[in-house]
Structures are given as structure tokens and as C-alpha cells.
PDB file of C-alpha atoms in Angstrom:
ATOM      1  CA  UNK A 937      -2.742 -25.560   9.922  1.00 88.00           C
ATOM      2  CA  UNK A 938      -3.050 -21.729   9.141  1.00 96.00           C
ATOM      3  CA  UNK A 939      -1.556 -19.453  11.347  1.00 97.00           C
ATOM      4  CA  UNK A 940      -2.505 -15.793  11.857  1.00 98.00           C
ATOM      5  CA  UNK A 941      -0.616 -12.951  13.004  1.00 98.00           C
ATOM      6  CA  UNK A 942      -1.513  -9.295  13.324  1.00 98.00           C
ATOM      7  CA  UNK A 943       1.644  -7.647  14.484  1.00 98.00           C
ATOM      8  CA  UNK A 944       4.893  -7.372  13.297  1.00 98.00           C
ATOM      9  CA  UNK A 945       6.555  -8.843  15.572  1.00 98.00           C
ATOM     10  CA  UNK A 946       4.400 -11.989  15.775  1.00 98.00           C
ATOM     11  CA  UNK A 947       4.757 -11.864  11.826  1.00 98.00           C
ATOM     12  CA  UNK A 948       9.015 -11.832  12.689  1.00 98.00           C
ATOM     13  CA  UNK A 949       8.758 -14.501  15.073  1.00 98.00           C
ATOM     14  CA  UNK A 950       6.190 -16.947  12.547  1.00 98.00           C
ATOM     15  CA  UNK A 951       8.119 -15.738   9.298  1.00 98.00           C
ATOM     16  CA  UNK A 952      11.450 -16.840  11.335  1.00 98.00           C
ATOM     17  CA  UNK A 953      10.050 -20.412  11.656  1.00 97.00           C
ATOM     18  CA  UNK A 954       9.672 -21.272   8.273  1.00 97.00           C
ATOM     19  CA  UNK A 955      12.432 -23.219   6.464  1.00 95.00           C
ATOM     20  CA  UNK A 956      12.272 -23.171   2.544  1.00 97.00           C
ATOM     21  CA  UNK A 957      11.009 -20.778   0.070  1.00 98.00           C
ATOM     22  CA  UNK A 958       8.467 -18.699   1.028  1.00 98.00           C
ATOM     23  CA  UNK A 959       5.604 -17.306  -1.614  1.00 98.00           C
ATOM     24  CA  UNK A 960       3.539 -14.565  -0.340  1.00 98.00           C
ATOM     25  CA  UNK A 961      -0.040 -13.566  -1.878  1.00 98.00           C
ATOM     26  CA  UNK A 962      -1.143  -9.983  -0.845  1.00 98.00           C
ATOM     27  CA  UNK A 963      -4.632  -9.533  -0.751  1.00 97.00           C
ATOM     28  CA  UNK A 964      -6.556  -6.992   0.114  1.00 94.00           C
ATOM     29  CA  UNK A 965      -8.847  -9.225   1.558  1.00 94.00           C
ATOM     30  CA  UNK A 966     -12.747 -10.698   0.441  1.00 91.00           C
ATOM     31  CA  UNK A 967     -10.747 -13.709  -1.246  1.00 94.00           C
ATOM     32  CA  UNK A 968     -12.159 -15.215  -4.052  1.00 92.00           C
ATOM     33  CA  UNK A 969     -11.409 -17.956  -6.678  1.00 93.00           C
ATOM     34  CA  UNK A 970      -8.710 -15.673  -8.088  1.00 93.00           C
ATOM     35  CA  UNK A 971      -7.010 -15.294  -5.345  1.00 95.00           C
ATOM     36  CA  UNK A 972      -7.063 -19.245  -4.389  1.00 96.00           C
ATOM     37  CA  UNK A 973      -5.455 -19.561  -7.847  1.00 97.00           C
ATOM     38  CA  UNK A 974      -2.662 -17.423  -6.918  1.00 98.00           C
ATOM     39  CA  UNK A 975      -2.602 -19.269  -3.657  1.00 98.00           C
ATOM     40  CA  UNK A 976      -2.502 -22.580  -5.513  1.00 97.00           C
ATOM     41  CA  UNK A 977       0.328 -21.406  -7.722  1.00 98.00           C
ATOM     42  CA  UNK A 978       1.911 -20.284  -4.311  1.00 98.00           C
ATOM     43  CA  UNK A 979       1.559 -24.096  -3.182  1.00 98.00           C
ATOM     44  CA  UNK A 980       2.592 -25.365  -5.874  1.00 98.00           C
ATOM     45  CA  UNK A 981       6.048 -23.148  -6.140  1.00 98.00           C
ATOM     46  CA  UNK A 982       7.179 -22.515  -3.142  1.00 98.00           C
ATOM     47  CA  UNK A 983       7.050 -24.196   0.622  1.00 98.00           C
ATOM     48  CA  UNK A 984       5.584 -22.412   2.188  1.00 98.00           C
ATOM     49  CA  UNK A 985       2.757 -19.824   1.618  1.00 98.00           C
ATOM     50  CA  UNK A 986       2.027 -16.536   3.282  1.00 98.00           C
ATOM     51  CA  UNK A 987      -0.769 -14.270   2.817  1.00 98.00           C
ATOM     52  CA  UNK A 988      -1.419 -10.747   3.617  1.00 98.00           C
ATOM     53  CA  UNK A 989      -4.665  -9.278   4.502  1.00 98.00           C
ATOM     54  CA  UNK A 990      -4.419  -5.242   4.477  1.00 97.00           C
ATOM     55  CA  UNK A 991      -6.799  -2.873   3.009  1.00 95.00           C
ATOM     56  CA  UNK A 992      -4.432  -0.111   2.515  1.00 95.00           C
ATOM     57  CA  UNK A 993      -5.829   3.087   2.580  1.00 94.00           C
ATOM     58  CA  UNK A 994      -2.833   4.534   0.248  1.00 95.00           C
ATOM     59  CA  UNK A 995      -4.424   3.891  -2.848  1.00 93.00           C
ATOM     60  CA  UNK A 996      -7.957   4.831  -2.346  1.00 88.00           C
ATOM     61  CA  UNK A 997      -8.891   8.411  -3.434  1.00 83.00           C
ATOM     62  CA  UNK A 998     -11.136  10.912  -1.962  1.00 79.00           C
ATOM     63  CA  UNK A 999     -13.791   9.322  -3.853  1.00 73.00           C
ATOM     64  CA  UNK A1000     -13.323   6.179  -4.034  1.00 77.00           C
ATOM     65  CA  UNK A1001     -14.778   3.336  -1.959  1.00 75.00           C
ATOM     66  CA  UNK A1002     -11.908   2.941   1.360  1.00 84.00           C
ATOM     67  CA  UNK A1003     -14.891   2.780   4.042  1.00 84.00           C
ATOM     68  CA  UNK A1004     -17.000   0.422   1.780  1.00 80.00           C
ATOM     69  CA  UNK A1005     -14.533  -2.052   0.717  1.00 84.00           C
ATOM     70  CA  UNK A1006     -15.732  -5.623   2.545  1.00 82.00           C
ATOM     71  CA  UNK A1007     -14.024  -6.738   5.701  1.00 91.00           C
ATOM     72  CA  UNK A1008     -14.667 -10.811   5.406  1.00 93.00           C
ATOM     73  CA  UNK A1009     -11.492 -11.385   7.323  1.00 96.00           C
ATOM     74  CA  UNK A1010     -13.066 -14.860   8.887  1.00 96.00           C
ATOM     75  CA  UNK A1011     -14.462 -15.681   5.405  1.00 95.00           C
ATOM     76  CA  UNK A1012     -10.545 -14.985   4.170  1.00 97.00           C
ATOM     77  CA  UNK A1013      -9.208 -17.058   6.317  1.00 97.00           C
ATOM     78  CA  UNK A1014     -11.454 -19.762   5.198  1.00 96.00           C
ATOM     79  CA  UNK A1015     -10.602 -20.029   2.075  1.00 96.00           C
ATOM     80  CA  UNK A1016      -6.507 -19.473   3.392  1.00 97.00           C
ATOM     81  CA  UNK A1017      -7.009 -22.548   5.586  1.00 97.00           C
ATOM     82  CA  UNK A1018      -8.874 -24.440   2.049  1.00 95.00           C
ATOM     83  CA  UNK A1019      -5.748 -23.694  -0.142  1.00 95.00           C
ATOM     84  CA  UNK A1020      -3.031 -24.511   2.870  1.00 96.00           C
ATOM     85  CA  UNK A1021      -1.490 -21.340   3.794  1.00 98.00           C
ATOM     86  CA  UNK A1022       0.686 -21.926   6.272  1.00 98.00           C
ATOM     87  CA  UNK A1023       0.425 -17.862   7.546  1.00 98.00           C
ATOM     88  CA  UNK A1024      -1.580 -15.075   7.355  1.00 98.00           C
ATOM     89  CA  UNK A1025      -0.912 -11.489   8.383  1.00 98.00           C
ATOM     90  CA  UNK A1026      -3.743  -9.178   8.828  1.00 98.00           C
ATOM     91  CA  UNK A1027      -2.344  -5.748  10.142  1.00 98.00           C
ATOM     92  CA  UNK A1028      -4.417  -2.890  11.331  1.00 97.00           C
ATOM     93  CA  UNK A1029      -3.793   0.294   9.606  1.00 96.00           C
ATOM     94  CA  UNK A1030      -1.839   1.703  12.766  1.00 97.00           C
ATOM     95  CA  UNK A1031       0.416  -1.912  12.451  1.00 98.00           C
ATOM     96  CA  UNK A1032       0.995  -0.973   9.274  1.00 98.00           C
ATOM     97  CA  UNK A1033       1.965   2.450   9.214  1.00 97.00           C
ATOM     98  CA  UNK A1034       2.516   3.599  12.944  1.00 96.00           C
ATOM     99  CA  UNK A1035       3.968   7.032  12.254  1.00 96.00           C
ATOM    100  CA  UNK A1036       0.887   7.885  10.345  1.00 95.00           C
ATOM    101  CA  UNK A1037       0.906   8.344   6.682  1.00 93.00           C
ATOM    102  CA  UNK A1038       4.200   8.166   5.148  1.00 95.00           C
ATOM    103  CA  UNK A1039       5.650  10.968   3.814  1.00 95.00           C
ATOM    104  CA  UNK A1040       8.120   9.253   1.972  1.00 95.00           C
ATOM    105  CA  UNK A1041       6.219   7.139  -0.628  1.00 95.00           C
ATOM    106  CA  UNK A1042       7.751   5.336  -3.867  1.00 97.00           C
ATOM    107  CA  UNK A1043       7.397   7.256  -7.385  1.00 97.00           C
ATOM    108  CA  UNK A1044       5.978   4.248  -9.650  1.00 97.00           C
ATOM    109  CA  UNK A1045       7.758   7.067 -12.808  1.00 97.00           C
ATOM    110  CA  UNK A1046       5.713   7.577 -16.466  1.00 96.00           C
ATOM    111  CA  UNK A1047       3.883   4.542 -16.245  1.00 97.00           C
ATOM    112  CA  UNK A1048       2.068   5.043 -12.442  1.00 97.00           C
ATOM    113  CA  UNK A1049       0.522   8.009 -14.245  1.00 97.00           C
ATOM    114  CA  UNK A1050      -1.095   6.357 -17.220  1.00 97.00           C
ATOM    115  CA  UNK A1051      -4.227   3.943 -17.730  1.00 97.00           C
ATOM    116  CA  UNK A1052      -4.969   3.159 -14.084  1.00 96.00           C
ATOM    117  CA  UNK A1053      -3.071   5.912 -12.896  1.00 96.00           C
ATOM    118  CA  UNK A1054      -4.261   9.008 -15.136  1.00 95.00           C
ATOM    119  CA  UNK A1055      -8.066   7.649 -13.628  1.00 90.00           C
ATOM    120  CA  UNK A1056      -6.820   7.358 -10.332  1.00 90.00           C
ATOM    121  CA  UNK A1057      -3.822  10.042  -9.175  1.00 92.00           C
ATOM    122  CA  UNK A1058      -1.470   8.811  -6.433  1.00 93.00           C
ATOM    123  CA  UNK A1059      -2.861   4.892  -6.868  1.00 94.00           C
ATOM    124  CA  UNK A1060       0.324   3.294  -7.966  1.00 97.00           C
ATOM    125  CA  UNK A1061       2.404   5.212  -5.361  1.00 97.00           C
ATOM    126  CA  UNK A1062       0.288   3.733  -2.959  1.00 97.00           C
ATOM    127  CA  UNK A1063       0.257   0.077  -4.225  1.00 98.00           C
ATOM    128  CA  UNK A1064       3.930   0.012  -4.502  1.00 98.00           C
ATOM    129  CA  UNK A1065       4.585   1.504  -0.986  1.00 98.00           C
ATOM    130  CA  UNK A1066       2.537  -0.657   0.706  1.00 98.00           C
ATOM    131  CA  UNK A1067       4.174  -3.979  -1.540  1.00 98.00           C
ATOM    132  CA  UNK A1068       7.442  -2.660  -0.684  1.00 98.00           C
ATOM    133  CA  UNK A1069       6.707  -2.483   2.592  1.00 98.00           C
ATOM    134  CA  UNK A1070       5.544  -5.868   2.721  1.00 98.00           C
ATOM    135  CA  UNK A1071       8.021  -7.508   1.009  1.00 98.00           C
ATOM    136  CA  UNK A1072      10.401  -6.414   3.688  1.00 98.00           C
ATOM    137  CA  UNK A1073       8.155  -7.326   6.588  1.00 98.00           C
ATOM    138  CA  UNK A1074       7.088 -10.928   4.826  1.00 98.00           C
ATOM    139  CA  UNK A1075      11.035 -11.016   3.471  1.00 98.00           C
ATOM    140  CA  UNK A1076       9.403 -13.326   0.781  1.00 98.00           C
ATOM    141  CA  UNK A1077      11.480 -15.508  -1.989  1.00 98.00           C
ATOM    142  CA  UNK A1078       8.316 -15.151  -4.373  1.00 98.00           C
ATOM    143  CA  UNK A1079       5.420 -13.032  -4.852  1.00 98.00           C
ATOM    144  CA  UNK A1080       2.542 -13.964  -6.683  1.00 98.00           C
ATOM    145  CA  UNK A1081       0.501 -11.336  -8.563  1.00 98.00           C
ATOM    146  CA  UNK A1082      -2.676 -12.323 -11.012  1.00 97.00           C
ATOM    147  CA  UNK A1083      -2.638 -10.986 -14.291  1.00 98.00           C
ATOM    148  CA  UNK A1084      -6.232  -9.455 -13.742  1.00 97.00           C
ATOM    149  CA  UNK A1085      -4.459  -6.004 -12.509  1.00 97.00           C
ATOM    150  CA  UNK A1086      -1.640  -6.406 -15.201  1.00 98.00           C
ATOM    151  CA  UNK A1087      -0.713  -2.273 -14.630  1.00 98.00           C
ATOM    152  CA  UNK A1088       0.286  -3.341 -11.364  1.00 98.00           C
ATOM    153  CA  UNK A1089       2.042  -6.768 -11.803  1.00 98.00           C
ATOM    154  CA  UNK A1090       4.176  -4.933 -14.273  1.00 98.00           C
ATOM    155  CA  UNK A1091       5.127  -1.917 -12.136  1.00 98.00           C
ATOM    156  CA  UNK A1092       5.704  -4.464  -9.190  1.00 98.00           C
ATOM    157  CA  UNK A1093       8.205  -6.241 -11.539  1.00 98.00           C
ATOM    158  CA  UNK A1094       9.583  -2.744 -12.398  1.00 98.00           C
ATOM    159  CA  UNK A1095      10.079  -1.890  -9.154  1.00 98.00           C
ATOM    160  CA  UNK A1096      11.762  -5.323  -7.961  1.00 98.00           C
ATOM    161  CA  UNK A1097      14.392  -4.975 -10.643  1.00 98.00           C
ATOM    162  CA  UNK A1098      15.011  -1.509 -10.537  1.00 98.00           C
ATOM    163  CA  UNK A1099      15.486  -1.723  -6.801  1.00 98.00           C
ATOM    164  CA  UNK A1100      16.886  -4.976  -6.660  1.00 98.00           C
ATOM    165  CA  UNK A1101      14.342  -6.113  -4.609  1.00 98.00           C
ATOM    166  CA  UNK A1102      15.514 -10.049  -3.597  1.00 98.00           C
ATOM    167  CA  UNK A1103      12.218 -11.702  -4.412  1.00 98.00           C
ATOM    168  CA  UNK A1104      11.100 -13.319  -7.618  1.00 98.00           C
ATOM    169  CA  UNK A1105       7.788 -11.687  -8.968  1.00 98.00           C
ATOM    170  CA  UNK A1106       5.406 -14.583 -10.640  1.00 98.00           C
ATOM    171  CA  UNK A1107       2.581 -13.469 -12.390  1.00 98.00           C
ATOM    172  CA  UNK A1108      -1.040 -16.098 -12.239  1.00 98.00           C
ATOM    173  CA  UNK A1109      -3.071 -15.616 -15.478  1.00 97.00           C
ATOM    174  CA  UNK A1110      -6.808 -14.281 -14.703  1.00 97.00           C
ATOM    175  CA  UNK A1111      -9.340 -16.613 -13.218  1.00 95.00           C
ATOM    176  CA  UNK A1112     -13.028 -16.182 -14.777  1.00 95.00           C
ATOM    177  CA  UNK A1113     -16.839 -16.523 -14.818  1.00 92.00           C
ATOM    178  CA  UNK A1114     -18.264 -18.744 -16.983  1.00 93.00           C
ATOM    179  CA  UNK A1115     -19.608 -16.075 -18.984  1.00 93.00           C
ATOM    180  CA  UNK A1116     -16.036 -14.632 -19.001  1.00 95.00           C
ATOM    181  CA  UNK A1117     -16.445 -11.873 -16.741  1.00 96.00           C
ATOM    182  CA  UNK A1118     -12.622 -11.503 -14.535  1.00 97.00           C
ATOM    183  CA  UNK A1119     -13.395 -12.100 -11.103  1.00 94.00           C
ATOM    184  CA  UNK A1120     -13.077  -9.226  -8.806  1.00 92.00           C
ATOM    185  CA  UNK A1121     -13.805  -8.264  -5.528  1.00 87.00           C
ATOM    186  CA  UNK A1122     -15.818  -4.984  -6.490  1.00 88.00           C
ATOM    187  CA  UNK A1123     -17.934  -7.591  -9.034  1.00 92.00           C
ATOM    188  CA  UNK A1124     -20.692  -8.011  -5.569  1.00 89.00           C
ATOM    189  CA  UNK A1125     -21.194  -3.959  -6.052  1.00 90.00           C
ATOM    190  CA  UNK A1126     -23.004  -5.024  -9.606  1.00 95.00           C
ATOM    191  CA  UNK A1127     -26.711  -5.601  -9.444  1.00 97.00           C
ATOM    192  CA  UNK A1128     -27.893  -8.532 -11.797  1.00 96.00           C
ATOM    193  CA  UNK A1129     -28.503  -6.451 -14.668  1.00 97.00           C
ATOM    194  CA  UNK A1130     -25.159  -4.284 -14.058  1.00 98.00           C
ATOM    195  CA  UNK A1131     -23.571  -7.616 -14.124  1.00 96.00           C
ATOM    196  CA  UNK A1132     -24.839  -8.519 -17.296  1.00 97.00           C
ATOM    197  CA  UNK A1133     -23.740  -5.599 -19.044  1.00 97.00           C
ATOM    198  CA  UNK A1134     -20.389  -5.911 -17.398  1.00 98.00           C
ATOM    199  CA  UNK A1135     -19.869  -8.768 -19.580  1.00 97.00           C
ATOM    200  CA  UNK A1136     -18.964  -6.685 -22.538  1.00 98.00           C
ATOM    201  CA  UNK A1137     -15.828  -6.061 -20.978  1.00 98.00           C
ATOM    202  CA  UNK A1138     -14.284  -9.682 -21.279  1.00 98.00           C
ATOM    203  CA  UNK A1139     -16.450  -9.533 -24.928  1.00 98.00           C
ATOM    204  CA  UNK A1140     -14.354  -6.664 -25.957  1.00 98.00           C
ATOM    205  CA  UNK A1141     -11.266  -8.538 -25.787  1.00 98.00           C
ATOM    206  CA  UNK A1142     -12.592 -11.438 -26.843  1.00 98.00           C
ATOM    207  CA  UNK A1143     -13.555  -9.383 -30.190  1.00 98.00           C
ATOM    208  CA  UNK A1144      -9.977  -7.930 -30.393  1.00 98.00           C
ATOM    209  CA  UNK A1145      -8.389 -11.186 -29.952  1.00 98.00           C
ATOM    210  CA  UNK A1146     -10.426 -13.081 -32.838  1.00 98.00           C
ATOM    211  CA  UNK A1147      -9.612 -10.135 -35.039  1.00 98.00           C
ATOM    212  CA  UNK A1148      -5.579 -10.915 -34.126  1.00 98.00           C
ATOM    213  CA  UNK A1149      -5.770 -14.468 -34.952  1.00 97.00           C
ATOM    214  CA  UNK A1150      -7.798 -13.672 -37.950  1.00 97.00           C
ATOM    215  CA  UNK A1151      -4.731 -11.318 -39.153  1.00 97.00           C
ATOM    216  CA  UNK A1152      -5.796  -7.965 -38.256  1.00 98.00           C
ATOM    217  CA  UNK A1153      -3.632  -5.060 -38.026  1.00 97.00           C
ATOM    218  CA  UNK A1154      -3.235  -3.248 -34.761  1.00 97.00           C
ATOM    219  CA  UNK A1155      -5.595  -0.220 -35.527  1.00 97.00           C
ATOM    220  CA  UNK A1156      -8.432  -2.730 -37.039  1.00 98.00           C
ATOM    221  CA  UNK A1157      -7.890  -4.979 -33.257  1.00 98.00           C
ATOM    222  CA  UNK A1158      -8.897  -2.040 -31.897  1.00 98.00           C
ATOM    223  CA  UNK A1159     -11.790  -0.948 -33.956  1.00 98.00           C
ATOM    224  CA  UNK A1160     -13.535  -4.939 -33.752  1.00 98.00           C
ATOM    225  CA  UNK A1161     -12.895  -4.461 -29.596  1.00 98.00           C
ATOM    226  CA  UNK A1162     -14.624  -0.759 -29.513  1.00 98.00           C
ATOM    227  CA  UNK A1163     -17.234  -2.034 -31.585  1.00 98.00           C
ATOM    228  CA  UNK A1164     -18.804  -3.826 -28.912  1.00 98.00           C
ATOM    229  CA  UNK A1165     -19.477  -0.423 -27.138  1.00 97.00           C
ATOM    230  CA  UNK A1166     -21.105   1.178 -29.942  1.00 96.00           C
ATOM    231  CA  UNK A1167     -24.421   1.068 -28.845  1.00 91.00           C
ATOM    232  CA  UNK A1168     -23.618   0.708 -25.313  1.00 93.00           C
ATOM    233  CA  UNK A1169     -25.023   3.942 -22.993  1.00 95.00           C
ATOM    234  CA  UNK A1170     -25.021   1.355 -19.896  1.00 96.00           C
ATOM    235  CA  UNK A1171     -21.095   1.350 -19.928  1.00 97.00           C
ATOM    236  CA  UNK A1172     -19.051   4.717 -19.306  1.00 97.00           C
ATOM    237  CA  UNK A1173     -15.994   3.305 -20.971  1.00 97.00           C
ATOM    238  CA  UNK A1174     -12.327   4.857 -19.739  1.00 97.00           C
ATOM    239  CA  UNK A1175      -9.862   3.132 -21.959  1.00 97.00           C
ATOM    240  CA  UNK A1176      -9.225   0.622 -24.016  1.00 98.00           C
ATOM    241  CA  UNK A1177      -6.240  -0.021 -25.210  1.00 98.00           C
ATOM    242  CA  UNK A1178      -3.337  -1.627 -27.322  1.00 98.00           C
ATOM    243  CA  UNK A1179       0.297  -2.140 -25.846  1.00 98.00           C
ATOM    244  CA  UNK A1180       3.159  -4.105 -25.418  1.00 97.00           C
ATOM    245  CA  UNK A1181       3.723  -7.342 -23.311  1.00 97.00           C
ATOM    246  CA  UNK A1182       5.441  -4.613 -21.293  1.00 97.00           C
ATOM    247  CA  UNK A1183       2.892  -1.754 -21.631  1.00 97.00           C
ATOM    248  CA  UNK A1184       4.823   0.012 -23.408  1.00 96.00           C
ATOM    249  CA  UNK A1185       3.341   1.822 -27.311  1.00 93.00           C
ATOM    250  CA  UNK A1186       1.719  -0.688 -29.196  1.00 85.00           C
ATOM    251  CA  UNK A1187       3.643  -3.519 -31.271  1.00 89.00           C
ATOM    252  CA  UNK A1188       3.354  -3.789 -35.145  1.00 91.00           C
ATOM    253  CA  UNK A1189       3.564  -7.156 -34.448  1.00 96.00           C
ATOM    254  CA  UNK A1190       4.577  -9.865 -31.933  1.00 97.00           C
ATOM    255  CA  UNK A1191       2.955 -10.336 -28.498  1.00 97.00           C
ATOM    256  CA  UNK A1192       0.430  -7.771 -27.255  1.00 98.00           C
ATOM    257  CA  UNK A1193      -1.740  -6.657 -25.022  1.00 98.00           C
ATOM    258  CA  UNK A1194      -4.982  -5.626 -24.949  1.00 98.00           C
ATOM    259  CA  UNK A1195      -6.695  -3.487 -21.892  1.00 98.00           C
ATOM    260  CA  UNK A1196      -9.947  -2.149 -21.145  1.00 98.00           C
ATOM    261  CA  UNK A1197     -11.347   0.022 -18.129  1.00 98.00           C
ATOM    262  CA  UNK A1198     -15.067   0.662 -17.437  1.00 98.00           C
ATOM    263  CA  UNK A1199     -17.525   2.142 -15.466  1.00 97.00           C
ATOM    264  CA  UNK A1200     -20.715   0.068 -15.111  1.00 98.00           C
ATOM    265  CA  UNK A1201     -23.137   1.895 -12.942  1.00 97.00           C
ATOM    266  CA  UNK A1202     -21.167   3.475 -10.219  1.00 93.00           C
ATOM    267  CA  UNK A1203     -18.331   0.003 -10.313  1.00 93.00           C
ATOM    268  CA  UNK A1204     -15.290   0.761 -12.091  1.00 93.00           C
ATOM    269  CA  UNK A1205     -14.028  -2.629 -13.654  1.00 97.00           C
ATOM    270  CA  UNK A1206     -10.764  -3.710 -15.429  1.00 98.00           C
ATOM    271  CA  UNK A1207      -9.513  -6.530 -18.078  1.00 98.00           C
ATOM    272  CA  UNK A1208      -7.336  -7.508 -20.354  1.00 98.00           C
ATOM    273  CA  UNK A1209      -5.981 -10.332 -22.615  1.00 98.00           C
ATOM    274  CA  UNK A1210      -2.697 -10.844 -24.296  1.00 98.00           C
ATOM    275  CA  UNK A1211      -2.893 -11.258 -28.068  1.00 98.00           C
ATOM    276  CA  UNK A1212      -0.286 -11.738 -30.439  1.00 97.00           C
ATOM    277  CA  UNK A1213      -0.273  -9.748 -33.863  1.00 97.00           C
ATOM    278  CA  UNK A1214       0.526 -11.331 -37.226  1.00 96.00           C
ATOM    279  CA  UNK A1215      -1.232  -8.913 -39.763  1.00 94.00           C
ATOM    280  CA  UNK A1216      -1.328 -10.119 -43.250  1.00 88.00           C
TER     281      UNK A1216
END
């Protein structure tokens, strides 16, 4: 049975009565099959499983889409109940952060300002406050992350081992359409022929991964991934990218990885694949 909390002290009390490992999921809530995969790995790796539900106004810009973003909080804890959480927390904003916004805030360093972050200033200070913050609430053993938002799985690693964070950080590869399109919660802002088109995204990699197992240098995995945009007007593309397993400058060889950022109509979507490079 699923429990659900909305304080912190209710979330102290329930957190207090479970014996094991604990694996948290943090959501920001309208769950999908992604995020049942992370809760499955959850299941499967620790005993028992906690989820948060907190859209957390820290890493939305001025812009962006904070008053928008669904509230399905009964539909959430649906699928929670489905995949055998045993607890979910579901703060309010004031729960949350009852001072206000913090002033002190955590400085995610080079990386929070590239990619993701040179699109969207402040995001990773945000997303790392508010994990921090519920890592120490949740006081979790392990904390499952999908692959989808890779910037942020490997800042959230970054962060755990730089501040020696007690809580192991497992990463759940991407879950996807058929037609290979990541699932994501912004993917119901798409109309039908948006969505189409937003399928070049997982085609890109696609491209730039058959051109690494077909022995392609670094530069020409790049060139066979942009070529799918060439004669695309319908997709405003920000990036796309080769790094490191670590996202750090591209490898002349070894593992890879291979990210992509686009605006299709007014969504912004992100991807990415890891490759492996063996050039001949």
C-alpha cells in the first residue's frame, strides 16, 4: 500500500518506519512510463521505494512554462501505487521552501553553465538545490535518475561525490516510443504533426550512432547526425553535440556521448545516446 505525505514532518515520521534500503525517485510529477522504469529499477534495488512529487519553481525561468506544467497528482499516484511505492511525498512550494526563496543555492561550477545551462541560466542551480534538499529530507540510500536528462544525472553524481553526499546515485537508461521518440512529460505540448517532426531528434542519434559502429571519426559522427536537420525549418535546433561518458570535450575514441537539444514549435526537447568510437 502507497502512502502519501505532504509535510515534513509526516515525511520524518513515514521515512522513520522503513527498515532497509531506501531508493527514492524524484519526479516532478505527470509520471509516465519513464518514470515507472526508474521506479521499477527502484523495486528491484532497494526495499523500499520513495517518490517525490514537487514542481520546483527553482529551475523554471521567466519564460519558461512554471504555471503550465501539469498537476496530475491523483494520476501520479496511480501509477506510484501500480509500480509499489511504498511512499510518496508531495510538498507544497511553502513545505518546501518556508523561508521563501533561498538565498543560498548550490553552484553546479563550468558544467551548470553549458548545454542545458547556457539555454537555460540558473537551471542547474535550481535542480541541484532542490535534490539536495531532498536527499536530506528523504535521507535516501539510492537515488535513481533516467538517463533521458543525462546533464543532470551527471551533475547530481558530481555533486554527491564532491559533497560526500551518503547516497548512491543509479542512473535508468531512457525509456522510448516506438518510433523512438524519449518520453517526456512536455511530449503532450506537441500537436500530431509537431510530434512527428520531433522524431528527428531520436533519428539524429540514431544517424550518429550507425556512423560510430560503421568506423567514423568523431567530426564525420557529427556531420551524419546534423544531416538529418538539413532540410529541416520545422526544428529550431540548439545543440547537438559530441562528449565524453562524463561530458567532458569529445573522445578520439572510446565511449561517447552524443546530445541533442531542440525546439519543435514552441516545446523544447532533449536526447541523447551513448556511442562508442573506433575510427578506422
Amino acid at each position: 500500500m502507497t502512502a502519501v505525505v505532504h509535510t515534513r514532518a509526516e515525511l520524518a515520521t513515514a521515512r522513520a518506519a522503513l527498515t532497509g534500503t531506501v531508493g527514492v525517485v524524484m519526479t516532478m510529477g505527470a509520471l509516465h512510463s519513464g518514470h515507472e522504469s526508474l521506479l521499477r529499477a527502484a523495486r528491484e534495488q532497494a526495499d523500499h521505494v520513495l517518490v517525490t512529487v514537487f514542481v520546483n519553481p527553482l529551475q523554471f525561468g521567466p519564460n519558461e512554462d512554471f504555471d503550465r506544467y501539469p498537476r496530475t497528482l491523483d494520476d501520479d499516484l496511480e501509477v506510484c501505487r501500480r509500480a509499489g511505492a511504498d511512499l510518496v511525498f508531495a510538498p507544497s512550494v511553502a513545505e518546501m521552501y518556508p523561508d521563501g526563496a533561498p538565498l543560498v543555492r548550490l553552484d553546479p561550477g563550468r558544467l551548470g553553465g553549458e548545454l542545458e545551462g547556457e539555454s537555460r541560466p540558473g537551471f542547474f542551480h535550481g535542480v541541484l538545490t532542490v535534490v539536495l534538499k531532498l536527499l536530506q529530507l528523504t535521507r535516501a540510500d539510492l537515488a535513481f535518475f533516467g538517463e533521458k536528462d543525462y546533464q543532470q544525472l551527471t551533475l547530481v553524481r558530481r555533486m554527491v561525490g564532491d559533497l560526500d553526499v551518503p547516497v548512491r546515485v543509479v542512473g535508468v537508461p531512457t525509456v522510448r516510443e516506438p518510433d523512438g521518440l524519449a518520453l517526456s512529460s512536455r511530449n503532450r505540448y506537441l500537436s500530431p504533426a509537431e510530434r512527428v517532426t520531433a522524431r528527428s531528434l531520436s533519428a539524429a542519434l540514431h544517424a550518429g550512432s550507425l556512423a560510430a559502429s560503421d568506423g567514423a571519426t568523431a567530426a564525420d559522427v557529427l556531420v551524419a547526425a546534423n544531416a538529418v536537420f538539413a532540410d529541416r525549418s520545422d526544428v529550431d535546433l540548439d545543440y547537438l553535440v559530441l562528449t565524453d561518458p562524463d561530458l567532458e570535450p569529445g573522445p578520439v575514441t572510446g565511449p561517447a556521448r552524443l546530445l541533442v537539444a531542440a525546439r519543435v514549435g514552441t516545446t523544447r526537447l532533449i536526447d541523447n545516446m551513448a556511442i562508442r568510437l573506433d575510427p578506422r
